Amino acid sequence: METKEKNFENDIEAYLLSHGYVKGNQNTYDKSKAIDMPVLISFIQATQPKMWQRYVNVYGERAEKQLYTIFQQNVEQNGLVHVLRYGVKDRGMELRFAYFAPASNLNEELVQKYNSNILTCTRQFAYSTQNHNTIDIVLSLNGIPVVALELKNQFTNQSVLNAKHQWKFDRDPKELLFNFNSRILLYFCVDLYEAWMTTHLQGEKTYFLPFNQGSNGAGNIGDGGNPANPDGYSTSYLWERVLQRDMLLSLLQRYISKQETTEISLQKGKQVKKTSVKLISPRYHQLDVVEKLVNTTKNLTEGRSFLIQHSAGSGKSNSIAWLTYRLASLHNDSNKEL
């Protein structure tokens, strides 16, 4: 067990690199822009060669600079989630920064473009022009950082509590990389036994939600935390299932969403409206139940009824919404619409 604990960070990286990720290159990452432009352009050239050539014909040597400008303008206006899903338009030219899984495998071109996504894993990610801070692991999609993990282990007398403190007090939310819905979309605190998550760094006000399976495993009645894993770490499910290439792309495509809420209060006898915006991403039990129902439904030959047990405050409404969205475009393994 001692060796396993010492190799915690190495083991996570090794797993991801052997399951569809490639090693990130800090030499091509632009800290001031919080993006790896060579990787992004490589993806665009591979998936949209004619459009990219047209773009270069229009902008010449300024093509890369203009690409970043139009990307950033759209991110600031609509958020990164929207830009990843729908791309941008520039003088009649449409460019995509990611391709997500098509509803079926009938369109070979779309399948090929989906498989062309470049997911990178970067250890000790140096992100700032202002300091020498690093993040343990950052995962990027086509050069765009989208997931960050701070890893702690009990062997060095640290836990998720230390990771939470690090995100709250040692990471400046004003850094472009940490701007809300601009680059990193999911922040994880992970140790040998627990995982926690947030979608928004707000300094000391940052609020983390547990991202654990439950003491008896997903779908079973129990307490908080995770069950012991005889084949690895108790938190292995995070990188083996959630951050697995296809699931991460699915999270970006189908799950993470922007939610606006408006509250009306009385101040000095007048009604005052306050609108707040946040990113919603499923906790593990929500992701687990939706994926289980989707996979079960794919193999059904006739309708069935299911009873889903959720505790109070567990996010039932969002689980229902995600499930409805998934079922609306579901195809079985024979590419038949259900």
Coordinates of C-alpha atoms in Angstrom, one line a residue:
M1 CA 0.0 0.0 0.0
E2 CA 2.9 2.3 0.7
T3 CA 4.2 2.1 -2.9
K4 CA 0.7 2.7 -4.3
E5 CA 0.3 5.9 -2.2
K6 CA 3.7 7.2 -3.3
N7 CA 2.8 6.7 -7.0
F8 CA -0.7 8.3 -6.8
E9 CA -0.1 11.1 -9.2
N10 CA 2.0 8.9 -11.5
D11 CA -0.7 6.2 -11.6
I12 CA -3.5 8.7 -12.6
E13 CA -1.3 10.1 -15.4
A14 CA -0.3 6.6 -16.7
Y15 CA -3.9 5.5 -16.8
L16 CA -5.1 8.5 -18.8
L17 CA -2.2 8.3 -21.2
S18 CA -2.9 4.6 -21.9
H19 CA -6.7 5.4 -22.4
G20 CA -6.9 8.0 -25.2
Y21 CA -5.0 11.0 -23.8
V22 CA -1.6 12.3 -24.9
K23 CA 0.9 14.1 -22.9
G24 CA 0.5 17.9 -22.9
N25 CA 3.4 20.2 -23.9
Q26 CA 4.0 23.2 -21.6
N27 CA 6.3 24.7 -24.2
T28 CA 3.5 25.4 -26.6
Y29 CA 1.0 26.5 -24.0
D30 CA 0.5 30.3 -23.9
K31 CA 0.0 31.4 -20.3
S32 CA -1.3 34.8 -21.2
K33 CA -4.0 33.4 -23.5
A34 CA -4.6 30.2 -21.4
I35 CA -4.6 28.1 -24.5
D36 CA -2.3 25.9 -26.5
M37 CA -2.8 27.4 -30.0
P38 CA -0.6 24.9 -31.9
V39 CA -2.8 22.0 -30.6
L40 CA -6.0 23.8 -31.4
I41 CA -4.9 24.7 -35.0
S42 CA -3.7 21.1 -35.5
F43 CA -7.2 19.9 -34.6
I44 CA -8.9 22.4 -36.9
Q45 CA -6.5 21.5 -39.8
A46 CA -7.3 17.8 -39.3
T47 CA -11.1 18.2 -39.1
Q48 CA -11.9 21.3 -41.1
P49 CA -9.0 21.6 -43.7
K50 CA -11.0 23.5 -46.4
M51 CA -12.4 26.0 -43.9
W52 CA -9.0 26.6 -42.3
Q53 CA -7.5 27.2 -45.7
R54 CA -10.2 29.7 -46.5
Y55 CA -9.5 31.3 -43.2
V56 CA -5.8 31.6 -43.9
N57 CA -6.6 33.0 -47.4
V58 CA -8.7 35.7 -45.8
Y59 CA -6.4 36.6 -42.9
G60 CA -3.0 35.5 -44.1
E61 CA -0.3 35.8 -41.4
R62 CA -2.8 37.1 -39.0
A63 CA -4.9 33.9 -39.1
E64 CA -3.8 32.5 -35.8
K65 CA -4.1 35.8 -34.0
Q66 CA -7.6 36.4 -35.5
L67 CA -8.6 32.8 -34.5
Y68 CA -7.8 33.5 -30.9
T69 CA -9.5 36.9 -31.0
I70 CA -12.8 35.5 -32.4
F71 CA -12.6 32.6 -30.0
Q72 CA -12.1 34.8 -26.9
Q73 CA -14.8 37.3 -28.0
N74 CA -17.3 34.5 -28.2
V75 CA -16.2 32.9 -24.9
E76 CA -16.6 36.2 -23.1
Q77 CA -20.1 36.7 -24.7
N78 CA -21.5 33.2 -24.5
G79 CA -19.2 31.1 -22.3
L80 CA -16.8 28.3 -23.1
V81 CA -19.5 25.6 -22.9
H82 CA -21.5 27.2 -25.7
V83 CA -18.4 27.8 -27.9
L84 CA -17.3 24.2 -27.5
R85 CA -20.7 22.9 -28.6
Y86 CA -21.5 25.3 -31.4
G87 CA -18.2 26.9 -32.5
V88 CA -18.0 30.4 -34.0
K89 CA -18.7 32.3 -37.2
D90 CA -16.2 34.9 -38.6
R91 CA -17.1 36.7 -41.8
G92 CA -19.3 33.8 -43.0
M93 CA -16.7 31.2 -42.0
E94 CA -17.7 28.6 -39.4
L95 CA -15.1 27.0 -37.2
R96 CA -15.5 24.3 -34.6
F97 CA -13.3 23.8 -31.6
A98 CA -14.5 20.3 -30.7
Y99 CA -16.6 17.6 -32.3
F100 CA -18.9 15.6 -30.0
A101 CA -20.3 12.1 -30.4
P102 CA -23.0 11.8 -33.1
A103 CA -26.3 10.2 -32.1
S104 CA -25.5 7.2 -34.3
N105 CA -22.5 5.8 -36.1
L106 CA -24.1 6.0 -39.6
N107 CA -22.3 9.2 -40.5
E108 CA -18.6 8.1 -40.9
E109 CA -17.3 11.6 -41.3
L110 CA -18.8 12.8 -38.0
V111 CA -17.4 9.7 -36.3
Q112 CA -14.0 10.4 -37.7
K113 CA -14.1 14.0 -36.6
Y114 CA -15.2 13.0 -33.1
N115 CA -12.2 10.6 -32.9
S116 CA -9.9 13.4 -34.0
N117 CA -10.4 15.3 -30.8
I118 CA -7.1 15.8 -29.0
L119 CA -7.3 15.2 -25.3
T120 CA -4.1 16.0 -23.4
C121 CA -3.0 15.4 -19.8
T122 CA -0.4 17.7 -18.3
R123 CA 1.4 17.2 -15.0
Q124 CA 2.5 20.1 -12.8
F125 CA 0.7 22.5 -15.1
A126 CA 2.4 26.0 -14.8
Y127 CA -0.4 28.4 -15.7
S128 CA 0.5 31.9 -14.6
T129 CA 2.7 34.8 -15.8
Q130 CA 2.6 36.3 -12.3
N131 CA 3.9 33.4 -10.2
H132 CA 5.4 29.9 -10.4
N133 CA 2.3 28.0 -9.1
T134 CA 1.4 24.7 -10.7
I135 CA -1.6 22.5 -10.8
D136 CA -1.1 18.7 -10.3
I137 CA -3.0 17.7 -13.4
V138 CA -4.8 19.6 -16.1
L139 CA -6.8 18.0 -18.9
S140 CA -7.3 19.9 -22.1
L141 CA -9.6 19.4 -25.1
N142 CA -7.9 20.5 -28.4
G143 CA -5.5 22.8 -26.5
I144 CA -8.3 24.3 -24.3
P145 CA -7.9 23.5 -20.5
V146 CA -11.2 22.1 -19.2
V147 CA -10.5 20.0 -16.1
A148 CA -8.1 20.6 -13.2
L149 CA -7.2 18.2 -10.4
E150 CA -5.4 19.0 -7.1
L151 CA -4.2 15.6 -5.7
K152 CA -3.4 14.9 -2.1
N153 CA -2.6 11.7 -0.4
Q154 CA -2.7 10.6 3.2
F155 CA 0.8 9.2 3.0
T156 CA 2.1 12.8 3.1
N157 CA -0.4 13.7 5.8
Q158 CA -2.7 15.6 3.3
S159 CA -6.2 15.2 2.2
V160 CA -9.0 16.8 0.1
L161 CA -9.1 19.5 2.8
N162 CA -5.7 20.7 1.8
A163 CA -6.8 20.7 -1.9
K164 CA -9.9 22.7 -1.1
H165 CA -7.7 25.3 0.8
Q166 CA -5.4 25.4 -2.2
W167 CA -8.2 26.2 -4.6
K168 CA -9.7 28.8 -2.3
F169 CA -6.6 30.7 -1.2
D170 CA -3.7 29.9 -3.5
R171 CA -5.5 30.3 -6.9
D172 CA -6.5 33.7 -8.0
P173 CA -9.9 33.6 -9.7
K174 CA -8.8 36.7 -11.8
E175 CA -6.4 34.5 -13.7
L176 CA -7.8 33.8 -17.2
L177 CA -7.5 30.1 -16.7
F178 CA -9.8 30.3 -13.7
N179 CA -12.4 32.8 -15.1
F180 CA -15.9 31.5 -14.8
N181 CA -17.0 29.4 -17.9
S182 CA -14.0 30.6 -19.7
R183 CA -11.4 27.8 -19.5
I184 CA -11.4 25.3 -16.6
L185 CA -15.0 24.0 -16.2
L186 CA -14.5 21.4 -13.5
Y187 CA -12.2 21.7 -10.5
F188 CA -11.5 18.5 -8.5
C189 CA -10.0 17.9 -5.0
V190 CA -8.9 14.3 -4.8
D191 CA -7.1 12.1 -2.3
L192 CA -6.8 8.4 -1.8
Y193 CA -10.4 8.1 -0.4
E194 CA -12.5 11.1 -1.4
A195 CA -13.2 13.4 -4.3
W196 CA -14.9 16.8 -4.3
M197 CA -15.8 19.2 -7.1
T198 CA -16.7 22.8 -8.0
T199 CA -17.4 24.6 -11.3
H200 CA -16.5 28.1 -10.0
L201 CA -13.6 29.5 -8.1
Q202 CA -14.6 32.4 -5.9
G203 CA -11.8 32.6 -3.4
E204 CA -12.9 31.8 0.2
K205 CA -16.5 31.7 -1.0
T206 CA -15.8 28.7 -3.3
Y207 CA -18.3 25.9 -2.6
F208 CA -17.4 22.3 -3.2
L209 CA -19.8 19.4 -3.6
P210 CA -18.9 15.8 -2.8
F211 CA -18.1 13.7 -5.9
N212 CA -18.1 10.3 -4.1
Q213 CA -19.9 7.1 -4.8
G214 CA -21.2 6.5 -1.3
S215 CA -19.8 4.1 1.3
N216 CA -21.4 1.0 -0.3
G217 CA -20.8 2.0 -3.9
A218 CA -23.0 3.8 -6.5
G219 CA -26.7 2.9 -6.3
N220 CA -26.5 1.3 -2.9
I221 CA -27.7 2.7 0.4
G222 CA -24.9 3.9 2.6
D223 CA -23.1 6.8 4.0
G224 CA -20.7 9.3 2.5
G225 CA -17.3 8.6 1.1
N226 CA -16.3 5.6 -1.1
P227 CA -15.9 1.9 -0.6
A228 CA -12.5 0.3 -0.4
N229 CA -11.1 -0.7 -3.8
P230 CA -9.1 -4.0 -3.7
D231 CA -7.8 -3.3 -7.2
G232 CA -6.6 0.3 -6.7
Y233 CA -7.5 3.5 -5.0
S234 CA -11.0 4.3 -3.6
T235 CA -11.1 7.3 -5.9
S236 CA -10.0 5.4 -9.1
Y237 CA -13.6 5.7 -10.5
L238 CA -12.9 9.4 -11.1
W239 CA -10.3 8.9 -13.8
E240 CA -11.3 5.4 -14.9
R241 CA -15.0 6.3 -15.5
V242 CA -15.7 10.0 -15.3
L243 CA -12.5 11.4 -16.9
Q244 CA -12.3 8.6 -19.3
R245 CA -12.1 10.1 -22.8
D246 CA -15.7 9.4 -24.0
M247 CA -17.3 10.3 -20.7
L248 CA -15.4 13.6 -20.4
L249 CA -16.6 14.5 -23.9
S250 CA -20.1 13.4 -23.0
L251 CA -20.0 15.7 -19.9
L252 CA -19.0 18.6 -22.1
Q253 CA -21.6 17.8 -24.7
R254 CA -24.6 16.7 -22.7
Y255 CA -24.3 17.5 -19.0
I256 CA -22.6 20.7 -18.0
S257 CA -25.0 23.6 -18.4
K258 CA -25.4 27.2 -17.5
Q259 CA -28.3 28.0 -15.2
E260 CA -29.6 31.5 -14.5
T261 CA -31.8 32.2 -11.5
T262 CA -33.6 35.4 -10.5
E263 CA -34.4 36.4 -6.9
I264 CA -36.7 39.3 -6.0
S265 CA -36.2 41.1 -2.7
L266 CA -37.5 44.2 -1.1
Q267 CA -35.0 46.9 -0.4
K268 CA -36.2 50.2 1.0
G269 CA -39.7 49.4 -0.1
K270 CA -38.7 48.7 -3.7
Q271 CA -38.5 45.4 -5.5
V272 CA -34.9 44.5 -6.5
K273 CA -34.1 41.7 -8.9
K274 CA -30.8 39.8 -8.6
T275 CA -29.8 37.4 -11.3
S276 CA -27.2 34.8 -10.6
V277 CA -25.5 32.5 -13.1
K278 CA -23.8 29.2 -12.3
L279 CA -22.6 26.1 -14.1
I280 CA -24.4 22.8 -13.3
S281 CA -22.5 19.6 -13.5
P282 CA -23.7 16.2 -12.2
R283 CA -22.4 14.8 -9.0
Y284 CA -21.3 11.2 -9.3
H285 CA -24.6 9.6 -8.2
Q286 CA -26.5 11.7 -10.8
L287 CA -24.1 10.8 -13.6
D288 CA -24.2 7.1 -12.6
V289 CA -28.0 6.8 -12.6
V290 CA -28.5 8.6 -15.9
E291 CA -25.8 6.5 -17.6
K292 CA -27.1 3.2 -16.2
L293 CA -30.7 4.0 -17.4
V294 CA -29.4 5.0 -20.8
N295 CA -27.3 1.9 -21.3
T296 CA -30.2 -0.3 -20.0
T297 CA -32.7 1.3 -22.3
K298 CA -30.4 0.7 -25.3
N299 CA -30.8 -3.0 -24.9
L300 CA -34.5 -3.1 -24.2
T301 CA -36.9 -4.7 -26.8
E302 CA -40.0 -3.5 -25.0
G303 CA -40.9 -0.8 -22.5
R304 CA -40.2 -1.2 -18.8
S305 CA -40.8 0.8 -15.6
F306 CA -38.0 1.8 -13.1
L307 CA -38.0 3.1 -9.6
I308 CA -35.1 5.4 -8.8
Q309 CA -34.4 6.1 -5.1
H310 CA -32.9 9.5 -4.4
S311 CA -32.6 11.2 -1.0
A312 CA -33.8 14.7 -0.3
G313 CA -31.6 17.4 -1.8
S314 CA -29.8 15.0 -4.1
G315 CA -30.7 16.8 -7.3
K316 CA -33.6 14.8 -8.6
S317 CA -34.9 17.5 -10.9
N318 CA -31.5 17.9 -12.7
S319 CA -31.2 14.1 -12.9
I320 CA -34.6 13.9 -14.6
A321 CA -33.7 16.7 -17.0
W322 CA -30.4 15.1 -18.0
L323 CA -32.1 11.7 -18.5
T324 CA -34.8 13.2 -20.6
Y325 CA -32.3 14.9 -22.8
R326 CA -30.3 11.7 -23.3
L327 CA -33.3 9.6 -24.1
A328 CA -34.7 12.1 -26.7
S329 CA -31.9 11.3 -29.1
L330 CA -31.1 7.7 -28.1
H331 CA -30.0 5.1 -30.6
N332 CA -29.3 1.4 -29.9
D333 CA -26.1 -0.4 -30.8
S334 CA -27.6 -1.1 -34.2
N335 CA -28.0 2.6 -34.9
K336 CA -31.7 2.4 -34.7
E337 CA -33.5 5.3 -33.1
L338 CA -35.5 4.3 -29.9

